[in-house]
Short mmCIF file of C-alpha atoms in Angstrom, two decimals:
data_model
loop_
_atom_site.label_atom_id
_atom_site.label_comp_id
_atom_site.label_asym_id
_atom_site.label_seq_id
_atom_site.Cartn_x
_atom_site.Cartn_y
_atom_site.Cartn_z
CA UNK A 246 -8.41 15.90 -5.60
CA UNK A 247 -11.21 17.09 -3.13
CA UNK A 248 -10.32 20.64 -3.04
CA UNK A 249 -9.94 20.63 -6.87
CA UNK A 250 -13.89 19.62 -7.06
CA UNK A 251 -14.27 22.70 -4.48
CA UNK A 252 -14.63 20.75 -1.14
CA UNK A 253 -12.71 22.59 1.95
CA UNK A 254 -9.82 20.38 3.19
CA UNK A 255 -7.98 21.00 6.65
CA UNK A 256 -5.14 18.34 6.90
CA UNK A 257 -3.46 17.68 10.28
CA UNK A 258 0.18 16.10 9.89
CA UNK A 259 2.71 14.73 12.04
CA UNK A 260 6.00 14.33 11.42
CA UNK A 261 7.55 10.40 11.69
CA UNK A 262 11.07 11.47 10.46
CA UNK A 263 13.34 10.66 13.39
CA UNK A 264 11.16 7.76 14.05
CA UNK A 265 11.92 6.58 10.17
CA UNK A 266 15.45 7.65 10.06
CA UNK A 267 16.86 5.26 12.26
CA UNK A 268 16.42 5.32 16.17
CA UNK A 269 16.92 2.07 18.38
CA UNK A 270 17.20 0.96 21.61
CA UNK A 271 15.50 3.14 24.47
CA UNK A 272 14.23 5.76 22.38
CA UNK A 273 12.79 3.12 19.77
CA UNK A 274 10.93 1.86 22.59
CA UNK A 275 9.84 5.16 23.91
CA UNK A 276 8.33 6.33 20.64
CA UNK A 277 6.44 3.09 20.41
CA UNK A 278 5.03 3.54 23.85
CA UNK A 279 3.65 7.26 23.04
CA UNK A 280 1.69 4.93 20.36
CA UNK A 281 -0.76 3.40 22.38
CA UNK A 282 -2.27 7.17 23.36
CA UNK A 283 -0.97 10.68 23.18
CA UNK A 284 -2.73 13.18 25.46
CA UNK A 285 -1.04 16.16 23.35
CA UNK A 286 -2.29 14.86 20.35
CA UNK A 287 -5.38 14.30 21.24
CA UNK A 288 -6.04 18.15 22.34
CA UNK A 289 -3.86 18.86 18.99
CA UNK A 290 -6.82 16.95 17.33
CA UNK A 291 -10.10 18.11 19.35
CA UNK A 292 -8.56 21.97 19.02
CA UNK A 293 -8.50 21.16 15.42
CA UNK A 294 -12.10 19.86 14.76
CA UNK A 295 -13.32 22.43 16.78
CA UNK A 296 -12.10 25.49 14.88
CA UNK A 297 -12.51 23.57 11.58
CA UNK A 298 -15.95 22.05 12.04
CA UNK A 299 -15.37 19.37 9.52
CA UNK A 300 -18.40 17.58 8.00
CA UNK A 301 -16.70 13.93 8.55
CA UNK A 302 -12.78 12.80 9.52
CA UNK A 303 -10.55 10.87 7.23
CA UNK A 304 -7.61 9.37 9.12
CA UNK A 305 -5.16 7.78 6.49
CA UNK A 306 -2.31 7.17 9.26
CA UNK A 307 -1.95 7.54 13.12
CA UNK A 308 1.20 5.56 13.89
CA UNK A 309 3.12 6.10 15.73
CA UNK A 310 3.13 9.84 16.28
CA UNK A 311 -0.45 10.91 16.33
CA UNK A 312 -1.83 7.47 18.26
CA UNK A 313 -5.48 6.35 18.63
CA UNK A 314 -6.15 9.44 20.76
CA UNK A 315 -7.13 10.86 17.42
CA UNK A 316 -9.97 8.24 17.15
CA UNK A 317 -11.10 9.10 20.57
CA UNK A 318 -10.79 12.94 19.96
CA UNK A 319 -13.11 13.15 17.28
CA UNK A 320 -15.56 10.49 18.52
CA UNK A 321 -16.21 12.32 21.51
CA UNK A 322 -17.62 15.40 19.00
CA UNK A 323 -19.93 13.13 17.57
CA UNK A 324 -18.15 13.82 14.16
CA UNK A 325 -17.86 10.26 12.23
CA UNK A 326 -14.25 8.86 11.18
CA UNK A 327 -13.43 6.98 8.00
CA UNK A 328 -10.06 5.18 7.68
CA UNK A 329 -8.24 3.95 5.20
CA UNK A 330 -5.91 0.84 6.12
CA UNK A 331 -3.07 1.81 3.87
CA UNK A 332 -1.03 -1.35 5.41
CA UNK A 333 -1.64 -4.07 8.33
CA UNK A 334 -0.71 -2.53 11.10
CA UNK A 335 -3.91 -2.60 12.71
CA UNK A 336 -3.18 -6.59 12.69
CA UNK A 337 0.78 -6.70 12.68
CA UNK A 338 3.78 -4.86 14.66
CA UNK A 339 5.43 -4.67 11.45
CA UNK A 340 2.82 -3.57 9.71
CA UNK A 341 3.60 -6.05 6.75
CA UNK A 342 2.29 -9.59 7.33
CA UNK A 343 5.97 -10.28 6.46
CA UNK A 344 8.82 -12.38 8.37
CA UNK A 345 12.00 -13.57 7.43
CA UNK A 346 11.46 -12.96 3.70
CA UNK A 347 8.17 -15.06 4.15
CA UNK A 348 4.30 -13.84 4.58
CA UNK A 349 3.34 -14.07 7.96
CA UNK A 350 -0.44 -14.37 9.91
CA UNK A 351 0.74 -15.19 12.98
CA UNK A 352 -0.96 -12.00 14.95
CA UNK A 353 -3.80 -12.00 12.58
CA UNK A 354 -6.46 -13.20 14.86
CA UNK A 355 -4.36 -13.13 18.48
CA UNK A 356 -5.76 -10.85 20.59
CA UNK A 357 -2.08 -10.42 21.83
CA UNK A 358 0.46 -10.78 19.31
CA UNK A 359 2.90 -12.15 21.16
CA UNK A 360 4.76 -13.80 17.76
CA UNK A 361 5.97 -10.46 17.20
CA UNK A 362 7.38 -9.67 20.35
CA UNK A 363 9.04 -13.39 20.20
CA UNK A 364 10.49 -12.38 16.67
CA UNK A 365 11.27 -9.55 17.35
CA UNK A 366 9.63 -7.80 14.13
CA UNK A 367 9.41 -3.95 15.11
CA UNK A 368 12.57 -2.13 14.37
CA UNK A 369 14.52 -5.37 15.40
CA UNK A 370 13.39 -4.45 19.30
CA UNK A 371 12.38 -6.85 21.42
CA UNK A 372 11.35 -4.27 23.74
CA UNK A 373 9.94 -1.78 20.79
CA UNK A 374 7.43 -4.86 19.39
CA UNK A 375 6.23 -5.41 23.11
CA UNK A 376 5.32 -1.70 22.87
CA UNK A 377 3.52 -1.45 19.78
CA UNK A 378 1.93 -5.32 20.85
CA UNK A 379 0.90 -3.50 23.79
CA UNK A 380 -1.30 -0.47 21.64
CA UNK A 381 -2.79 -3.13 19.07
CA UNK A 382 -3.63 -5.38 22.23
CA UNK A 383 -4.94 -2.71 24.05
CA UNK A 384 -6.88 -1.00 21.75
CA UNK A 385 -8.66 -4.53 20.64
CA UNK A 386 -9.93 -5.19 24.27
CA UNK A 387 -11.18 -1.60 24.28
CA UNK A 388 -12.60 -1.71 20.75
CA UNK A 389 -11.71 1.64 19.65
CA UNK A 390 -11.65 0.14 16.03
CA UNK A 391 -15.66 -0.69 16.54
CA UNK A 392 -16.37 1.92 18.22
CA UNK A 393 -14.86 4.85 16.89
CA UNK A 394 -14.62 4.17 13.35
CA UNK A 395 -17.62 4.34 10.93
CA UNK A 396 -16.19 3.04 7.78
CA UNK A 397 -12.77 1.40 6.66
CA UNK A 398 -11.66 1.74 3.32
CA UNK A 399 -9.11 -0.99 2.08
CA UNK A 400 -7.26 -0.85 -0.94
CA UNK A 401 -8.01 -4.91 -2.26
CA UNK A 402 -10.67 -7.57 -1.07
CA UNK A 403 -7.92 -9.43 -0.14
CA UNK A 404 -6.78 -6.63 2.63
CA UNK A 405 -10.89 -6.55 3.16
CA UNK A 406 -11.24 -10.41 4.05
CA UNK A 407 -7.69 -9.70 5.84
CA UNK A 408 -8.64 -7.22 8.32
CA UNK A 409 -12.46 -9.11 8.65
CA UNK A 410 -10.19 -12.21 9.60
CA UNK A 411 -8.57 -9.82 12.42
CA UNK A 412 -11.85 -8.69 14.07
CA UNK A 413 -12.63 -5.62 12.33
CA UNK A 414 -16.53 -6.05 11.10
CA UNK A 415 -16.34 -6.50 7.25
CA UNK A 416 -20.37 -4.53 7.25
CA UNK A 417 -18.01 -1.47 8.06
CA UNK A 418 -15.46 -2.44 5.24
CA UNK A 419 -15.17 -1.38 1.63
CA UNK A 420 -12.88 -1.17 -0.86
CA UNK A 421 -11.66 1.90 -3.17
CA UNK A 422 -8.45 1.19 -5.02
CA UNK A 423 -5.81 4.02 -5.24
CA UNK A 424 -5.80 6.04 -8.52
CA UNK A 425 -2.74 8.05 -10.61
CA UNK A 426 -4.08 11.29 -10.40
CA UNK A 427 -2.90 12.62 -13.48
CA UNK A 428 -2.86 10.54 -17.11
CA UNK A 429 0.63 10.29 -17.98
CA UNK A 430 -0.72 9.29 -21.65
CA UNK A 431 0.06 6.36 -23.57
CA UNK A 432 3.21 5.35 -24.45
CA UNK A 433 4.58 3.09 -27.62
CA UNK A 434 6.47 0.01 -25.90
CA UNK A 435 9.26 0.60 -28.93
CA UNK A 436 12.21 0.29 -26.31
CA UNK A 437 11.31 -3.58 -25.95
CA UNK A 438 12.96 -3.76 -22.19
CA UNK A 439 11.16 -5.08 -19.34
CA UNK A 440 11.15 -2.55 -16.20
CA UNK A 441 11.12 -2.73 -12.73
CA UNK A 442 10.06 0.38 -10.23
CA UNK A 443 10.24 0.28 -6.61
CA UNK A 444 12.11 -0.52 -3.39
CA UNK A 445 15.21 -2.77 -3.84
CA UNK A 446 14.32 -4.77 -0.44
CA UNK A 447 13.97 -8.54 -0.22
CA UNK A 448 10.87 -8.54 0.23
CA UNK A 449 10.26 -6.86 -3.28
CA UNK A 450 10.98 -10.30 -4.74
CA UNK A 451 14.57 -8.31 -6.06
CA UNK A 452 16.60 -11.80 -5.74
CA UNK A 453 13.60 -13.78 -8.01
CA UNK A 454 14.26 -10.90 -10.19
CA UNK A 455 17.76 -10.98 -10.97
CA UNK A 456 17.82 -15.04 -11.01
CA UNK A 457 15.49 -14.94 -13.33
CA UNK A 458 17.92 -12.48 -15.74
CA UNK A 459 20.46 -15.06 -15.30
CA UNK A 460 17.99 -17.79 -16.84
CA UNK A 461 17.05 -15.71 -19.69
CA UNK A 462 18.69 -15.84 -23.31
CA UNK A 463 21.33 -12.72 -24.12
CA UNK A 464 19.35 -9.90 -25.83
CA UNK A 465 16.28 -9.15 -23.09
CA UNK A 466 17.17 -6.13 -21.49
CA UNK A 467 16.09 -5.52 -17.93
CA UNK A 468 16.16 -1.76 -16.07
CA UNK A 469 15.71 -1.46 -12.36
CA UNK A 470 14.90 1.80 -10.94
CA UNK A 471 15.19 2.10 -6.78
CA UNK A 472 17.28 1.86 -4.64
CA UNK A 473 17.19 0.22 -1.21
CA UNK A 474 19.21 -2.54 1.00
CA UNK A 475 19.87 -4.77 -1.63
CA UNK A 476 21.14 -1.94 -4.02
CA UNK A 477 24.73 -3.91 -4.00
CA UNK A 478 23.59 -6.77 -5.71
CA UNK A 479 21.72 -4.84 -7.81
CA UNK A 480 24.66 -2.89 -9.00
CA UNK A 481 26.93 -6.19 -9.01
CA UNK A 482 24.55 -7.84 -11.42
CA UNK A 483 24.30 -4.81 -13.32
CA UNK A 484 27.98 -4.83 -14.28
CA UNK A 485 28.10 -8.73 -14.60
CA UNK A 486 25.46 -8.75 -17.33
CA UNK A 487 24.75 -6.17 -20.12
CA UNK A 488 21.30 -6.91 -20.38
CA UNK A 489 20.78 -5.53 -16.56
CA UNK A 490 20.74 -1.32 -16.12
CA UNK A 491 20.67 -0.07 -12.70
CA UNK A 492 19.27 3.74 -11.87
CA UNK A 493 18.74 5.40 -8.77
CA UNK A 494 15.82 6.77 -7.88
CA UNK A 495 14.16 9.14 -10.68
CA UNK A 496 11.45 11.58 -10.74
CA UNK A 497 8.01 10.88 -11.36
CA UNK A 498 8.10 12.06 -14.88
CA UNK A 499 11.35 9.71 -15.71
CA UNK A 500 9.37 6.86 -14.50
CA UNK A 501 6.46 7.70 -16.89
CA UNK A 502 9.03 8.14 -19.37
CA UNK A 503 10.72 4.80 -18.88
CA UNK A 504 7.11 3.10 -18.70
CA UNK A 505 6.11 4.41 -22.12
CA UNK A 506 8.85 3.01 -23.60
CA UNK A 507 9.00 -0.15 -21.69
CA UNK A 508 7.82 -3.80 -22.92
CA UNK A 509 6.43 -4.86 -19.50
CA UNK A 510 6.94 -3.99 -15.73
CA UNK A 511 7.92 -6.43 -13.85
CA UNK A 512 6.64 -6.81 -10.06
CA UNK A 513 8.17 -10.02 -8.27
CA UNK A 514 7.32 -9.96 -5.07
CA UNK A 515 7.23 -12.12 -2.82
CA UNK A 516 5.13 -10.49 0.10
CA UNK A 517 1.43 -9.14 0.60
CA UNK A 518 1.84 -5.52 -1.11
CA UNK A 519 -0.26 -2.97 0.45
CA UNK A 520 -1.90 -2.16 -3.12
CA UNK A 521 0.87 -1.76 -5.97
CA UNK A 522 0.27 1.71 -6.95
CA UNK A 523 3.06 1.18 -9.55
CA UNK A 524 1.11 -1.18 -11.09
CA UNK A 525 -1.39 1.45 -11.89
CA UNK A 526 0.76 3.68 -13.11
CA UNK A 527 2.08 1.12 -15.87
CA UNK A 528 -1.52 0.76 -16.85
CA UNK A 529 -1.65 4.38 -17.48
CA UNK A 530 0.77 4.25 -19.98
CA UNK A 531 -0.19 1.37 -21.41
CA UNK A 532 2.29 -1.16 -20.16
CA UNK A 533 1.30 -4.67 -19.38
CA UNK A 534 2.62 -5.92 -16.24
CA UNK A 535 4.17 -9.19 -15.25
CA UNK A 536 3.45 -9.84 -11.29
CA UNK A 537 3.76 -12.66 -8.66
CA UNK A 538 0.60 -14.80 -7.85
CA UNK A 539 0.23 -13.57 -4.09
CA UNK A 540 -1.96 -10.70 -2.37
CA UNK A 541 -3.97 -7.73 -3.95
CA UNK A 542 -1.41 -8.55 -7.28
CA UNK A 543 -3.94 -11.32 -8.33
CA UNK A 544 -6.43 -8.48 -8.53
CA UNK A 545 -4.47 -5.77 -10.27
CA UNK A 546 -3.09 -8.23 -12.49
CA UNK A 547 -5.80 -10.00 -14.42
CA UNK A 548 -3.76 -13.06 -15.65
CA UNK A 549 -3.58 -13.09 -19.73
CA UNK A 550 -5.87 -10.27 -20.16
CA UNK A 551 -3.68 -6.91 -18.64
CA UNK A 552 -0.38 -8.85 -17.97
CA UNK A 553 0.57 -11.92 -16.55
CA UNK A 554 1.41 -13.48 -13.29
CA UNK A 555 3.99 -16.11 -12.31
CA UNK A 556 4.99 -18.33 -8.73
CA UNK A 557 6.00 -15.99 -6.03
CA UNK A 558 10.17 -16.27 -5.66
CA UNK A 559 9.96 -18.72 -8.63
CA UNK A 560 13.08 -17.60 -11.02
CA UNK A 561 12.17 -19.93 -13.44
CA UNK A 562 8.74 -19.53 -13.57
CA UNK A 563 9.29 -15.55 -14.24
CA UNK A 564 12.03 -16.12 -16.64
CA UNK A 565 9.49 -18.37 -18.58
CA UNK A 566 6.71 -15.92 -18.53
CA UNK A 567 8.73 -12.57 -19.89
CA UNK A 568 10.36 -15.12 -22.73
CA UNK A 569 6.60 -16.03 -23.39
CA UNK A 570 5.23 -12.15 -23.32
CA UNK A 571 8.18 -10.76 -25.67
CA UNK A 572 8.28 -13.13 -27.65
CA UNK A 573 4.75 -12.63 -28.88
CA UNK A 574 3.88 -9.24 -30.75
CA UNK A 575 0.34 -10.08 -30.63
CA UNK A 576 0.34 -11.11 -27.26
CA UNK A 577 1.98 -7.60 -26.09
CA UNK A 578 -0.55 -6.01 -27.64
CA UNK A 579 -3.28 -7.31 -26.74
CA UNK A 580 -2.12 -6.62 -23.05
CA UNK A 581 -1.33 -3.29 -23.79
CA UNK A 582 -4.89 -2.03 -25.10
CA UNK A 583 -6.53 -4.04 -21.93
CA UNK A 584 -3.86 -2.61 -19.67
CA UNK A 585 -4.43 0.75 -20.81
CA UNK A 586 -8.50 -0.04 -20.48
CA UNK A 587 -8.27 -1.17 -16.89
CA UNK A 588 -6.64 2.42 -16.03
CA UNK A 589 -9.54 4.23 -17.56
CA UNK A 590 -12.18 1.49 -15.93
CA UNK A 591 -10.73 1.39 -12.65
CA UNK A 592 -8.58 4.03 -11.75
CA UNK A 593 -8.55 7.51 -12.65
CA UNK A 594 -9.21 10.54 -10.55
CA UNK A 595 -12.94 10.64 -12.17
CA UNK A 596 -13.77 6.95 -10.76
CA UNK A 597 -11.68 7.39 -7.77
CA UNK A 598 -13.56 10.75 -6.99
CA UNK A 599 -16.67 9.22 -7.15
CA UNK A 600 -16.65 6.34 -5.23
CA UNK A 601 -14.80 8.48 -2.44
CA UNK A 602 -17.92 10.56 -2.88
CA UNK A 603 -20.11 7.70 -2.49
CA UNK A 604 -17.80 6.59 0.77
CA UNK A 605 -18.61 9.91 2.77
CA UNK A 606 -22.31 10.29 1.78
CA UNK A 607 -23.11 6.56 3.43
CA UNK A 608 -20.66 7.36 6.04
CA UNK A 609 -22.93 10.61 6.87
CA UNK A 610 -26.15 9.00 6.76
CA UNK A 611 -24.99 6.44 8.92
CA UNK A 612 -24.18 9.03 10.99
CA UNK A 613 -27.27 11.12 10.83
CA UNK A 614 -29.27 7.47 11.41
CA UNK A 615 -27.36 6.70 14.29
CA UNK A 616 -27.91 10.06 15.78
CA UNK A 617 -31.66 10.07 15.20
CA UNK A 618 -31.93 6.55 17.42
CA UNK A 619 -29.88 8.30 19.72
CA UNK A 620 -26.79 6.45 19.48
CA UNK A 621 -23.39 7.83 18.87
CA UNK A 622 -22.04 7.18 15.36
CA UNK A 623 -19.97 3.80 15.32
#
């Protein structure tokens, strides 16, 4: 988006793969260790500001790879750093606020999280959540969060009040949604199915979902796109009920294709989503969206006016709601113009590009303030 409005972009990546794929045991525990600092990526990053110069830093993710050496790196140029908290792990191991299918704040505030050593909630390791304890523990006593970061960006005021619960100063928060950066169009609804997108994890509310199929009269169809740990009883309840299609994962364009035609997207779940971009997307075409009362969906979701929302892992409160939404013409649409209304208020590249905008040129005269009293940017 920036260098299609002519801004110069260098972007420094690390690779997570064999840390995603599936390690455990010592080597789990060693990568989590490397979190807490990285002397090669560190030079990796102070090499790279040097030769690039960059007017301001945008770190979107250091763990585990990269490490708050980064921070450090480019604080010691005098360059300032926005961040964008994607997901908690500046407060959680986990980086979910999630345990045992249940929200979790136990390490919000601690200044060690021991909880998530006890529970064991990185990777399953003992050993591996001690490690990653051990970064977010030691980078709160040093304040590298205060003191090398001049603005946060979160994607919800709930992350906001969140992450100003866990220490981080809320004057150095804001929030910027995320954005679908090109308009899919608007679609017609005329397939009359409801639609589900995403992960097929516990967590995603999947088990509230397909209870709630089993409540419904014959006749409402339901398609799940995803796939994930709980693809078996996805695909079980698929062939035990008609009304239920399951399909793999699809390409982007299939999953603007199945939103057009949708009724409603369903999004049941039952933990503290990092934003929802799917929900977004659904607005783009048009499609109202039926969510779970929890998190930053209470914001997306503007109850009776771009969808509805329902009691998180409440079957029969969902199965209630969709009879309720298709069963009213008027109703679905209605929620379809305001859905569609709320993408071109709130979230296209043009409005995301400009408060971005906005985001930097603070974040530089905060700088350029800071540096006139003779104080490094913080």
């Amino acid at each position: 988006m920036l260098r299609s409005r002519g801004h110069e972009v260098d972007i420094l990546e690390a690779n997570n793969d064999d840390i995603e794929s599936g390690i455990s045991g010592i080597a789990a525990v060693r990568a989590a260790s490397r979190c807490i600092y990285s002397n090669d990526s560190a030079r990796t990053m102070l090499q790279r500001v040097r030769s690039f110069r960059p007017d301001l830093v945008h770190i979107h993710n250091f763990f585990p790879t990269l490490s708050p050496s980064i921070h450090y790196a480019v604080s010691s140029t005098g360059i300032p750093v926005v961040q964008t908290l994607h997901n908690y792990r500046l407060l959680c191991p986990a980086s979910t606020l999630l345990r045992n299918g249940s929200p979790c704040d136990a390490c919000v505030s601690s200044r060690i999280p021991w909880a998530a050593v006890q529970h064991k909630c990185y990777r399953g390791s003992r050993s591996a959540s001690a490690a990653v304890a051990a970064m977010l523990a030691f980078h709160r006593h040093l304040g590298t969060w205060r003191r090398t970061v001049t603005r946060f960006i979160t994607l919800s005021d709930f992350a906001r009040d969140k992450f100003a619960e866990g220490g981080i100063p809320r004057e150095k928060i804001v929030v910027k949604p995320n954005f679908v950066d090109s308009d899919p169009g608007i679609g017609t609804g005329r397939g009359r199915y409801a639609l589900y997108v995403g992960r097929l994890a516990e967590e995603k509310g999947i088990h509230t979902l397909l209870q709630a199929w089993k409540l419904l009269p014959a006749g409402i169809r339901l398609r799940i796109v995803g796939d994930g740990p709980m693809r078996q009883d996805v695909e079980h309840a698929a062939r035990s009920n008609p009304d239920i299609e399951w399909l793999p994962w699809q390409s982007r364009d299939e999953v603007y294709r199945l939103m057009a035609d949708a009724a409603v997207l369903v999004v049941p779940s039952i933990w503290y989503e990092g934003f929802g971009l799917v929900v977004v997307e659904a607005y783009a075409t048009g499609l109202p969206v039926i969510a779970s009362r929890i998190g930053v969906l209470t914001e997306t979701v503007r109850d009776g006016v771009t969808g509805r929302l329902f009691q998180p892992g409440d079957a029969r409160d969902l199965a209630k709601t969709v009879f309720e939404v298709l069963g009213s013409s008027a109703q679905l649409r209605d929620l379809r113009v305001h859905a569609r209304c709320e993408y071109e208020a709130r979230y296209t590249s043009e409005r995301n590009y400009d408060a971005l905008i906005h985001i930097y040129r603070e974040t530089l005269s905060h700088a350029c303030a800071s540096s006139s009293d003779g104080a490094q940017p913080q």
